[in-house]
Tab-separated table of C-alpha atoms in Angstrom:
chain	number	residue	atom	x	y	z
A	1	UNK	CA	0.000	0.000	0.000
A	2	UNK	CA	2.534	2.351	0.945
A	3	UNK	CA	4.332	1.352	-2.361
A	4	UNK	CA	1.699	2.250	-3.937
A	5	UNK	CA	1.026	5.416	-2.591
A	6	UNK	CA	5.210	6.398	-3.068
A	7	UNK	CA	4.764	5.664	-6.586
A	8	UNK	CA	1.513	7.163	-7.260
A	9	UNK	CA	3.056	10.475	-5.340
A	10	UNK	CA	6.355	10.323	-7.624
A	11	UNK	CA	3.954	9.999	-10.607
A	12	UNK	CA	1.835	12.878	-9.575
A	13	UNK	CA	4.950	15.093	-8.791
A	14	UNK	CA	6.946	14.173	-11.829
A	15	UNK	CA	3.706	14.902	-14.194
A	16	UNK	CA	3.680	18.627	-11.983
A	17	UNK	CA	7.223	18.967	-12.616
A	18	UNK	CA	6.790	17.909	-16.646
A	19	UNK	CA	3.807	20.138	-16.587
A	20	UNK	CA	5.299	23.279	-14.888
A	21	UNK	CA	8.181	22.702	-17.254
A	22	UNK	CA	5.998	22.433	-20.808
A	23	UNK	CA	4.141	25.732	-19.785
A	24	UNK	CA	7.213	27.693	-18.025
A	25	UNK	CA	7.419	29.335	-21.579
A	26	UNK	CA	3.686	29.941	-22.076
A	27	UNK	CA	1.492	28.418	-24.935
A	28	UNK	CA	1.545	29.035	-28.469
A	29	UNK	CA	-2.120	29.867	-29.176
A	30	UNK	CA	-3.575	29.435	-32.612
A	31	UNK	CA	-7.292	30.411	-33.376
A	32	UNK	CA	-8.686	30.112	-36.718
A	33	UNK	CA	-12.635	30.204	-37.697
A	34	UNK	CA	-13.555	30.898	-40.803
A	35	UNK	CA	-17.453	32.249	-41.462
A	36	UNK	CA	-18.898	30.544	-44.443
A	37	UNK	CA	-19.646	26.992	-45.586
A	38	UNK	CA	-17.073	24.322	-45.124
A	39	UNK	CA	-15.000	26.946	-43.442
A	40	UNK	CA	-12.451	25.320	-40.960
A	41	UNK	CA	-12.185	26.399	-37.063
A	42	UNK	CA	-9.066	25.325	-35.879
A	43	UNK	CA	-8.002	25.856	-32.030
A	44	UNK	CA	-4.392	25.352	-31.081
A	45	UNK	CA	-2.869	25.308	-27.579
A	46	UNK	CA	0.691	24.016	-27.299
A	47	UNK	CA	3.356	24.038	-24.679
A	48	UNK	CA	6.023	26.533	-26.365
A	49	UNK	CA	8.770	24.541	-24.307
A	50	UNK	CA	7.462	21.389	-25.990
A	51	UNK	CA	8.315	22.654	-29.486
A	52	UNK	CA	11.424	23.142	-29.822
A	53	UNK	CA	12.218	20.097	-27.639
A	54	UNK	CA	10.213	18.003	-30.367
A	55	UNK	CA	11.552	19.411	-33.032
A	56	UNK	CA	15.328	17.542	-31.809
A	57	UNK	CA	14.129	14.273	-32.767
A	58	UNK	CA	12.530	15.503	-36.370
A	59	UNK	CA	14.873	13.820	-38.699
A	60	UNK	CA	17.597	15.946	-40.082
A	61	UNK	CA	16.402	14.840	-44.005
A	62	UNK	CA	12.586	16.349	-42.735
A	63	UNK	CA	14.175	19.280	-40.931
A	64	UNK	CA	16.211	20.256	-44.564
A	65	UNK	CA	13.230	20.151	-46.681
A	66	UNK	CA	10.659	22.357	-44.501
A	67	UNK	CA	13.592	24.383	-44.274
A	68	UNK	CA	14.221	24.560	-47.777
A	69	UNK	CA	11.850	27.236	-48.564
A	70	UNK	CA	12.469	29.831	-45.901
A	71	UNK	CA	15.816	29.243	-46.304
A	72	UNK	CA	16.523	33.001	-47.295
A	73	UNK	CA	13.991	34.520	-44.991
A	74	UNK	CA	15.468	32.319	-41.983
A	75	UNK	CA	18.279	34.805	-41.239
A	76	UNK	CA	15.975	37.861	-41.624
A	77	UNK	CA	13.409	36.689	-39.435
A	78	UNK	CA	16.002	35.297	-36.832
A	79	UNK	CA	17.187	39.018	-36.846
A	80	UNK	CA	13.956	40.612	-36.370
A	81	UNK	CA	13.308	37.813	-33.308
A	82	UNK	CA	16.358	38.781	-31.900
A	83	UNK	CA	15.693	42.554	-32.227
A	84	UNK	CA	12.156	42.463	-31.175
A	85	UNK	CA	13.243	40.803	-28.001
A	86	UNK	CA	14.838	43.939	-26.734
A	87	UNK	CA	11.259	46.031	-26.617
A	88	UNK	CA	8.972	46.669	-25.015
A	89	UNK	CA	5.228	45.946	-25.780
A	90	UNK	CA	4.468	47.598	-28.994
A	91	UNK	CA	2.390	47.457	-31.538
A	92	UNK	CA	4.397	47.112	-35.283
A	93	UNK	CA	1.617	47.264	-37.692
A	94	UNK	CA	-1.736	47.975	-37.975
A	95	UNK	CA	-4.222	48.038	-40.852
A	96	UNK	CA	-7.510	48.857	-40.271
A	97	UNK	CA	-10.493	49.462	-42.655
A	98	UNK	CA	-14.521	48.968	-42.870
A	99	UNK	CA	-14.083	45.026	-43.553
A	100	UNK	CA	-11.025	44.064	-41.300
A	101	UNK	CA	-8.440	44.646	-38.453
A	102	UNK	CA	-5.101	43.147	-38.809
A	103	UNK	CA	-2.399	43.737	-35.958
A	104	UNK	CA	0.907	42.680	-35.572
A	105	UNK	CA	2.091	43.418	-32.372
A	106	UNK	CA	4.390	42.113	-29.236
A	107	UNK	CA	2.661	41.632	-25.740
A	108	UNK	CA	4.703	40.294	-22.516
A	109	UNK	CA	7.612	38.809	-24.571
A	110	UNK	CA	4.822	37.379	-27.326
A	111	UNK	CA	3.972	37.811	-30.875
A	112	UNK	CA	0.532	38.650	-31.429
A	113	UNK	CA	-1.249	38.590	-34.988
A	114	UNK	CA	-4.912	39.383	-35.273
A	115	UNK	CA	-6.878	39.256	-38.409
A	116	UNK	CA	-10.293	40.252	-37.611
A	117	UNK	CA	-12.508	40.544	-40.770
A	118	UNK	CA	-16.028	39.604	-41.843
A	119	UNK	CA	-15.486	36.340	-42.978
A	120	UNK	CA	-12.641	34.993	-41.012
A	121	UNK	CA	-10.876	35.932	-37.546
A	122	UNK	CA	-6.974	34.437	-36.948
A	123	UNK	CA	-5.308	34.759	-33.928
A	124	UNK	CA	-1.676	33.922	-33.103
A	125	UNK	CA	-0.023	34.050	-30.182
A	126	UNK	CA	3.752	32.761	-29.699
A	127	UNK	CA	6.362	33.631	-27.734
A	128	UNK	CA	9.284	35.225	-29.209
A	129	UNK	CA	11.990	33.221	-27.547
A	130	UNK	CA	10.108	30.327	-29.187
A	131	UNK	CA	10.535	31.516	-32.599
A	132	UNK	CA	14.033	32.290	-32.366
A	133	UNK	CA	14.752	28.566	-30.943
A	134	UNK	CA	12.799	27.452	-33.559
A	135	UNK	CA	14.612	29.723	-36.894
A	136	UNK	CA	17.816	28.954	-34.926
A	137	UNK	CA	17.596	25.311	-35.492
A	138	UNK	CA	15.955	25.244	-38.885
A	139	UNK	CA	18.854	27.633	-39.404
A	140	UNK	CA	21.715	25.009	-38.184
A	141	UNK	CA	20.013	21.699	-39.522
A	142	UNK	CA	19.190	23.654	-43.115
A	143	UNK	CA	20.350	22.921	-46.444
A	144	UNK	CA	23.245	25.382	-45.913
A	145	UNK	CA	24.244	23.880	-42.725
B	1	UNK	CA	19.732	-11.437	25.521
B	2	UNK	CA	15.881	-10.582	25.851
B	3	UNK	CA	16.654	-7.059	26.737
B	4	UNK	CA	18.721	-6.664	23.554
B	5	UNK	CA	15.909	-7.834	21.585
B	6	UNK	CA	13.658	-5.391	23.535
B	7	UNK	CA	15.970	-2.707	22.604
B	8	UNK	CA	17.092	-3.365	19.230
B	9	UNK	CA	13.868	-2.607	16.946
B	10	UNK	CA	11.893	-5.032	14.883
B	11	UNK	CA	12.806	-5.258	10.881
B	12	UNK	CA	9.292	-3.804	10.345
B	13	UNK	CA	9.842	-1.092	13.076
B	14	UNK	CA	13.031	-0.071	10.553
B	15	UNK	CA	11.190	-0.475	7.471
B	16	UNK	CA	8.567	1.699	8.584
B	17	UNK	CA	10.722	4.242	9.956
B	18	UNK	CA	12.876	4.493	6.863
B	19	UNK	CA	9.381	4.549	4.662
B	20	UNK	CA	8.300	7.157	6.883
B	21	UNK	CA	11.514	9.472	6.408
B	22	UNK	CA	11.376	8.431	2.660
B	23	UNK	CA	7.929	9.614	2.364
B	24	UNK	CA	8.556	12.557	4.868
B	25	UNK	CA	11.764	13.160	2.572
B	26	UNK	CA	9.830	13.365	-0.993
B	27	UNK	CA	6.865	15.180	-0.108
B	28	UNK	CA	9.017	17.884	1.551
B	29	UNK	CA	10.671	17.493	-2.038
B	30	UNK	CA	7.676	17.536	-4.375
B	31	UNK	CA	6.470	20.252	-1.998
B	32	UNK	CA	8.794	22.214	-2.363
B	33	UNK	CA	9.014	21.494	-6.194
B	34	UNK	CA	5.410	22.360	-6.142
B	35	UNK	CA	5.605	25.940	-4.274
B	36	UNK	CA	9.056	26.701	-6.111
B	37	UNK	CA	7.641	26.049	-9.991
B	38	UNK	CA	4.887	29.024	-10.089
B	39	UNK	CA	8.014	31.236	-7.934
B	40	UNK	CA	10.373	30.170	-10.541
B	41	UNK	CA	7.307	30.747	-13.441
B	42	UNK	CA	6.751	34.471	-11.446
B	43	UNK	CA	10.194	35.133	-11.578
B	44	UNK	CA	10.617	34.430	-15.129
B	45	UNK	CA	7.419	36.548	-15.543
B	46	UNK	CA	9.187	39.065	-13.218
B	47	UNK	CA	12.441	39.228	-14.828
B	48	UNK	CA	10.587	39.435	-17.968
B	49	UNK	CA	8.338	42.225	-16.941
B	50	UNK	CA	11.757	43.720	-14.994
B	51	UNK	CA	13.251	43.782	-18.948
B	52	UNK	CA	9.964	45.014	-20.212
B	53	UNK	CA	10.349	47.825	-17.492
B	54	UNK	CA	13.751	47.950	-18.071
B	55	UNK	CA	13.562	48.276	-22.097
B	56	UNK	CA	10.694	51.214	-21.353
B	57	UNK	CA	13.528	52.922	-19.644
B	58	UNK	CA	15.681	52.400	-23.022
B	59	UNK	CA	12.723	53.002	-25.113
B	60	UNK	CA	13.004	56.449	-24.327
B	61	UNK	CA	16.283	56.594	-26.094
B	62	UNK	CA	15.453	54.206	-28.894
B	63	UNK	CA	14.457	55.921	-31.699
B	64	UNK	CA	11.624	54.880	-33.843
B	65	UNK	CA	10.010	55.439	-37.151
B	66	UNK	CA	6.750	55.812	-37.554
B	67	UNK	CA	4.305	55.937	-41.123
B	68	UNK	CA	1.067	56.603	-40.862
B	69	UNK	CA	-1.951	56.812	-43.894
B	70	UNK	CA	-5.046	57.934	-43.493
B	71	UNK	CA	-7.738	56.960	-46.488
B	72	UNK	CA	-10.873	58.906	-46.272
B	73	UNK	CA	-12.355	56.755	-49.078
B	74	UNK	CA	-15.205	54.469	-49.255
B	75	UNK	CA	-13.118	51.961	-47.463
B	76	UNK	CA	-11.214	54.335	-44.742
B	77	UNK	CA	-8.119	52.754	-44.329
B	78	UNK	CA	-5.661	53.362	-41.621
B	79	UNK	CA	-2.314	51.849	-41.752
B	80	UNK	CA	0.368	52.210	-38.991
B	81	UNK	CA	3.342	51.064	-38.923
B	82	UNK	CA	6.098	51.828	-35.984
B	83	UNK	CA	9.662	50.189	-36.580
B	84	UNK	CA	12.601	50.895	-34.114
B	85	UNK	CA	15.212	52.298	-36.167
B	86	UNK	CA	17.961	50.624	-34.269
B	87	UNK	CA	15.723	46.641	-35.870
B	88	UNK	CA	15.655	48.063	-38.863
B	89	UNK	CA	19.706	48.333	-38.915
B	90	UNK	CA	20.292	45.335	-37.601
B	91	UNK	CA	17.847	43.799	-39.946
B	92	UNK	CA	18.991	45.352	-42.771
B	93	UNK	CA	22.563	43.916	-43.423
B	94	UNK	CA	20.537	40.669	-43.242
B	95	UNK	CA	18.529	40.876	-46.264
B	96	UNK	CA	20.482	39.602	-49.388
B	97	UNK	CA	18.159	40.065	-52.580
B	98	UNK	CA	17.980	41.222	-55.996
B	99	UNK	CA	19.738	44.628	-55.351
B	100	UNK	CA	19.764	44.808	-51.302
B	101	UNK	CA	23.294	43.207	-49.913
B	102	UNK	CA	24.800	43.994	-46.733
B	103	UNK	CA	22.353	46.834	-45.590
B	104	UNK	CA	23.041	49.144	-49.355
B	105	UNK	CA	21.026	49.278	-52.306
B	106	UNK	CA	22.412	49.051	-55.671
B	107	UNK	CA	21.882	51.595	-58.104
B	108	UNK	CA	22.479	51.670	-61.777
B	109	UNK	CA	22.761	54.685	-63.736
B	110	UNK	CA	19.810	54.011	-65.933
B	111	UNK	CA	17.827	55.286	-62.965
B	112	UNK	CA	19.819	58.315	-62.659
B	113	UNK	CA	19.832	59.410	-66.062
B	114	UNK	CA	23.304	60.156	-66.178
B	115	UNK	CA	23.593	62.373	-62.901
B	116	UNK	CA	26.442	62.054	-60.708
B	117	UNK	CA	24.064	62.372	-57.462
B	118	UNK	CA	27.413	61.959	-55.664
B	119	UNK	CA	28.824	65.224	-57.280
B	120	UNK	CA	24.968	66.522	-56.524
B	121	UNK	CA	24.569	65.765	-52.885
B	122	UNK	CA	28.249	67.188	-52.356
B	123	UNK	CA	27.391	70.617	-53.765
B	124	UNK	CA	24.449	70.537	-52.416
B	125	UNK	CA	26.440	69.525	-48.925
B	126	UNK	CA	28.495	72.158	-49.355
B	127	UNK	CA	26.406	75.009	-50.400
B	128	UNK	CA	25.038	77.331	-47.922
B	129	UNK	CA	21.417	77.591	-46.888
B	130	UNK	CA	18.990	78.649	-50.034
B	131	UNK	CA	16.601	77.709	-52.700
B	132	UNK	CA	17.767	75.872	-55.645
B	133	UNK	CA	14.804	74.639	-57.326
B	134	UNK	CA	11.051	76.957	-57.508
B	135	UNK	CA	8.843	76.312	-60.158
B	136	UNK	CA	5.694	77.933	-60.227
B	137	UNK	CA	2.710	77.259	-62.322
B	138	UNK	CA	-0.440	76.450	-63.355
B	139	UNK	CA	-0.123	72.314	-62.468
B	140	UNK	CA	1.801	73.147	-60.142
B	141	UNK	CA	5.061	74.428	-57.394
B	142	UNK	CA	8.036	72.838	-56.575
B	143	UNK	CA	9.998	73.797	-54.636
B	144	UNK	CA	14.029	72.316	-53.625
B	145	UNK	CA	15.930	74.148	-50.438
B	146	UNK	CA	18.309	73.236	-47.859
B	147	UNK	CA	17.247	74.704	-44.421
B	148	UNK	CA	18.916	74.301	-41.035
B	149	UNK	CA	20.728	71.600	-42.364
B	150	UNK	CA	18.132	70.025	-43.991
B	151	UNK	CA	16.859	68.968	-47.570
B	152	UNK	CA	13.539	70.022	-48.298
B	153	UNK	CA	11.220	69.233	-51.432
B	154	UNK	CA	7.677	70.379	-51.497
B	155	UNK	CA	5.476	69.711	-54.113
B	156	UNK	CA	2.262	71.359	-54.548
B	157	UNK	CA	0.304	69.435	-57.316
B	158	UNK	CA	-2.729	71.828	-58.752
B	159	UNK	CA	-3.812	70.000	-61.540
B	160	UNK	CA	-6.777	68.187	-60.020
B	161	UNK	CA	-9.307	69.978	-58.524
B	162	UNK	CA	-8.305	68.591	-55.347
B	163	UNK	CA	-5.157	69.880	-54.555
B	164	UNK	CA	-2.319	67.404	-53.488
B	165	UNK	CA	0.860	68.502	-51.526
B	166	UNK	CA	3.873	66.649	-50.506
B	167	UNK	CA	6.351	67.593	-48.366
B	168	UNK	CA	9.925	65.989	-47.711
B	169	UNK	CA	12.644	67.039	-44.972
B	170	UNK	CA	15.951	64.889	-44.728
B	171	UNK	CA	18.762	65.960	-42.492
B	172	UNK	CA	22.134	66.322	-44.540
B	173	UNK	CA	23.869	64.139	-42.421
B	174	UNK	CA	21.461	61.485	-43.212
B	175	UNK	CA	22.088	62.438	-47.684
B	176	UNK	CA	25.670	62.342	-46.285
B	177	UNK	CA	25.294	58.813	-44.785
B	178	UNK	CA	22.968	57.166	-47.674
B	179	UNK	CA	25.598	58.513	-49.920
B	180	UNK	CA	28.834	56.933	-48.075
B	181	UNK	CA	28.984	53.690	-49.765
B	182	UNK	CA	30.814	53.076	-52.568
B	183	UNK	CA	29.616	54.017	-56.525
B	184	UNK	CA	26.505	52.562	-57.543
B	185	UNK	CA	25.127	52.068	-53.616
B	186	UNK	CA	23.566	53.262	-51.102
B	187	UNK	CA	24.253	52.788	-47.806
B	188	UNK	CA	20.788	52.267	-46.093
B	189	UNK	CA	21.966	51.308	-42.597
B	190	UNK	CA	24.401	54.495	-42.344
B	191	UNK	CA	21.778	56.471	-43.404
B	192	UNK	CA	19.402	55.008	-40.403
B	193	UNK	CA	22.008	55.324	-37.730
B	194	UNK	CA	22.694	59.179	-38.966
B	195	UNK	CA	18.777	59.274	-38.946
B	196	UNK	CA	18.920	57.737	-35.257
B	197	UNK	CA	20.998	60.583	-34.109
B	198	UNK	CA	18.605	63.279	-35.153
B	199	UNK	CA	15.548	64.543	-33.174
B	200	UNK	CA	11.968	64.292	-33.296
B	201	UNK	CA	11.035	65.253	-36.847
B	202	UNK	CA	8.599	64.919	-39.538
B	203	UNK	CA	10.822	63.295	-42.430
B	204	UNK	CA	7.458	62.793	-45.305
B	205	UNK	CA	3.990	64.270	-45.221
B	206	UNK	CA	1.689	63.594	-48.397
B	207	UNK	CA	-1.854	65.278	-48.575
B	208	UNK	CA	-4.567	65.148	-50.958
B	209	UNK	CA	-8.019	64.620	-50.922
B	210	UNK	CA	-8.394	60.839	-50.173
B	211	UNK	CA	-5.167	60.148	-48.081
B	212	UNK	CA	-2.732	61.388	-45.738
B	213	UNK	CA	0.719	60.062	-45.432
B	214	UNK	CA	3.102	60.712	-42.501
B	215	UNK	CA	6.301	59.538	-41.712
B	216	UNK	CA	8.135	60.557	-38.629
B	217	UNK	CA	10.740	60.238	-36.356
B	218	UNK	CA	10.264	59.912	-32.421
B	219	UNK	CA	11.069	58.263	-29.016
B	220	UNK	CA	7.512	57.154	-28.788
B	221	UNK	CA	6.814	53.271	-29.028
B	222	UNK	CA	3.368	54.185	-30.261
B	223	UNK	CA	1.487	55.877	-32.951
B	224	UNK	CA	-0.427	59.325	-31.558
């Protein structure tokens, strides 16, 4: 019984530990609905810690070809990461009209996107260190590496 | 030999002592895990928020550029867009394509019909405060100065009904710096750290009926 209990209490702690971990870099949040028939409504919560991690044990062959194609934008948008890192909260760009909103801005260390229009709303949420982990090693394991 | 065994303690007593200090061991652990991981998730936050503070502070010195346009038409656009100068240099140098390498531009002279604008912006550079260029009529005025140290074009277009007017105000030292590179380039990134070093000023303003353009130069993280 007491076995039990010790293991039950190292499961519970270890899956509070690998929880705390997985979240100690906030979520990446994607939101998509779409307004019209057949349009898709997609709702995306992941562990930002957990991407990067999972992305070690992509195989380098995989990793080259979905790197392939941002392959000169890579370095740009590393820089920009890097850069944005440094401010604070700020909104970069903003269009606004009678059919839609679309911001691109940085909140608490986070890139925010919103597309709010008539037919369609997208919001993304991801935090910046995140992004720069993630360019950095598409950057490394890329063609040119 | 009875009052040994009375003393020593049972091999369940010791098991269950041991279990106890085991279990009294890894809860204090997990406990402490447990109160530590939102701490250590609050100082993250805190340390982030103490850089967010922090880069405020900095903000003030960071300069950034700001365009703004205004549509009054049908579909009343509004586009802002607020870049820190000092990410747009480091950004810069990073962008290899077509004719942007290493933070310059290339130019060829088919887009400069033959005019040394080196030879230009170095009489201009050197030439003392005045108007160079008026043209007055019916379509419209131009006029080409340097001011205070600064290049100004203003345009006054008359030929609609609705008049249009666009002004432009560059700081020499930022000619100067777009103009360092060598022949055939200019040097973007010089001239946004010579552009850094100026003060709050309006750099572009375009008018006309439908839309208003505005580019300017401030501390402020945020459009007014």
């Amino acid at each position: 019984m007491v076995l039990l209990a010790k293991a039950a209490f190292g499961l519970a702690g270890t899956l509070v530990l690998a929880g705390a971990y997985a979240f100690h870099e906030g979520v990446i949040r994607i939101d998509v609905d779409e307004y019209r028939s057949g349009g898709s409504h997609v709702h995306l919560w992941v562990p930002a810690a957990a991407v990067p991690m999972a992305m070690h044990f992509v195989p380098s062959k995989h990793m080259r070809y979905a790197s392939e194609p941002s392959r000169e934008a890579l370095p740009v948008l590393h820089a920009i990461i890097k850069e944005l890192k440094k401010y604070p909260d700020a909104d970069f760009v903003e269009v606004v009209d009678h059919d839609q909103h679309v911001r691109m801005r940085t909140h608490e260390g986070k890139l925010q996107i919103d597309v709010d229009a008539r037919d369609e709303k997208v919001h993304v949420l991801c935090p910046l260190s995140t992004i720069e982990d993630l360019t950095t090693q598409l950057e490394k394991r890329g063609p040119a590496a | 030999m009875s009052n040994l065994m009375r003393r020593m303690p049972s091999r369940k007593q010791v098991m269950s002592n041991r279990s106890r200090s085991f279990f009294a061991k890894s809860a204090l652990i997990a406990t402490v895990a447990i109160v530590l991981s939102p701490v250590g998730t609050l100082a993250q936050s805190t340390a982030a928020s103490a850089s967010s503070n922090q880069s405020t502070t900095t903000a003030s010195k960071d300069r950034w550029l700001h365009v703004r346009v205004l549509s009054s038409d049908a579909k009343g656009e509004t586009v802002r867009v607020n870049v820190p100068l000092e990410l747009a240099e480091k950004v810069l140098p990073t962008i290899n394509k077509d004719r942007i390498h290493d933070g310059k531009v290339k130019i060829d002279n088919a887009h400069v019909n033959d005019v040394d604008l080196r030879a230009l912006v170095e009489a201009i550079r050197t030439t003392k405060d005045g108007e160079f260029v008026t043209v007055q009529s019916n379509d419209c005025d131009v006029r080409v100065a340097k001011q205070s140290n600064h290049l100004i074009v203003h345009v006054l277009d008359k030929q609609n009904s609705k008049k249009s007017e666009v002004e432009i105000k560059v700081p020499m030292k930022v000619i100067d710096a777009l103009f360092s590179a060598g022949k055939d380039e200019l040097d973007l990134v010089a001239a946004l750290h010579a552009l850094s070093g100026q003060g709050d000023t309006e750099l572009v303003s375009v008018k006309d009926h439908e839309n208003t353009v505005r580019v300017w130069l401030d501390s402020k993280n945020i459009t007014d």
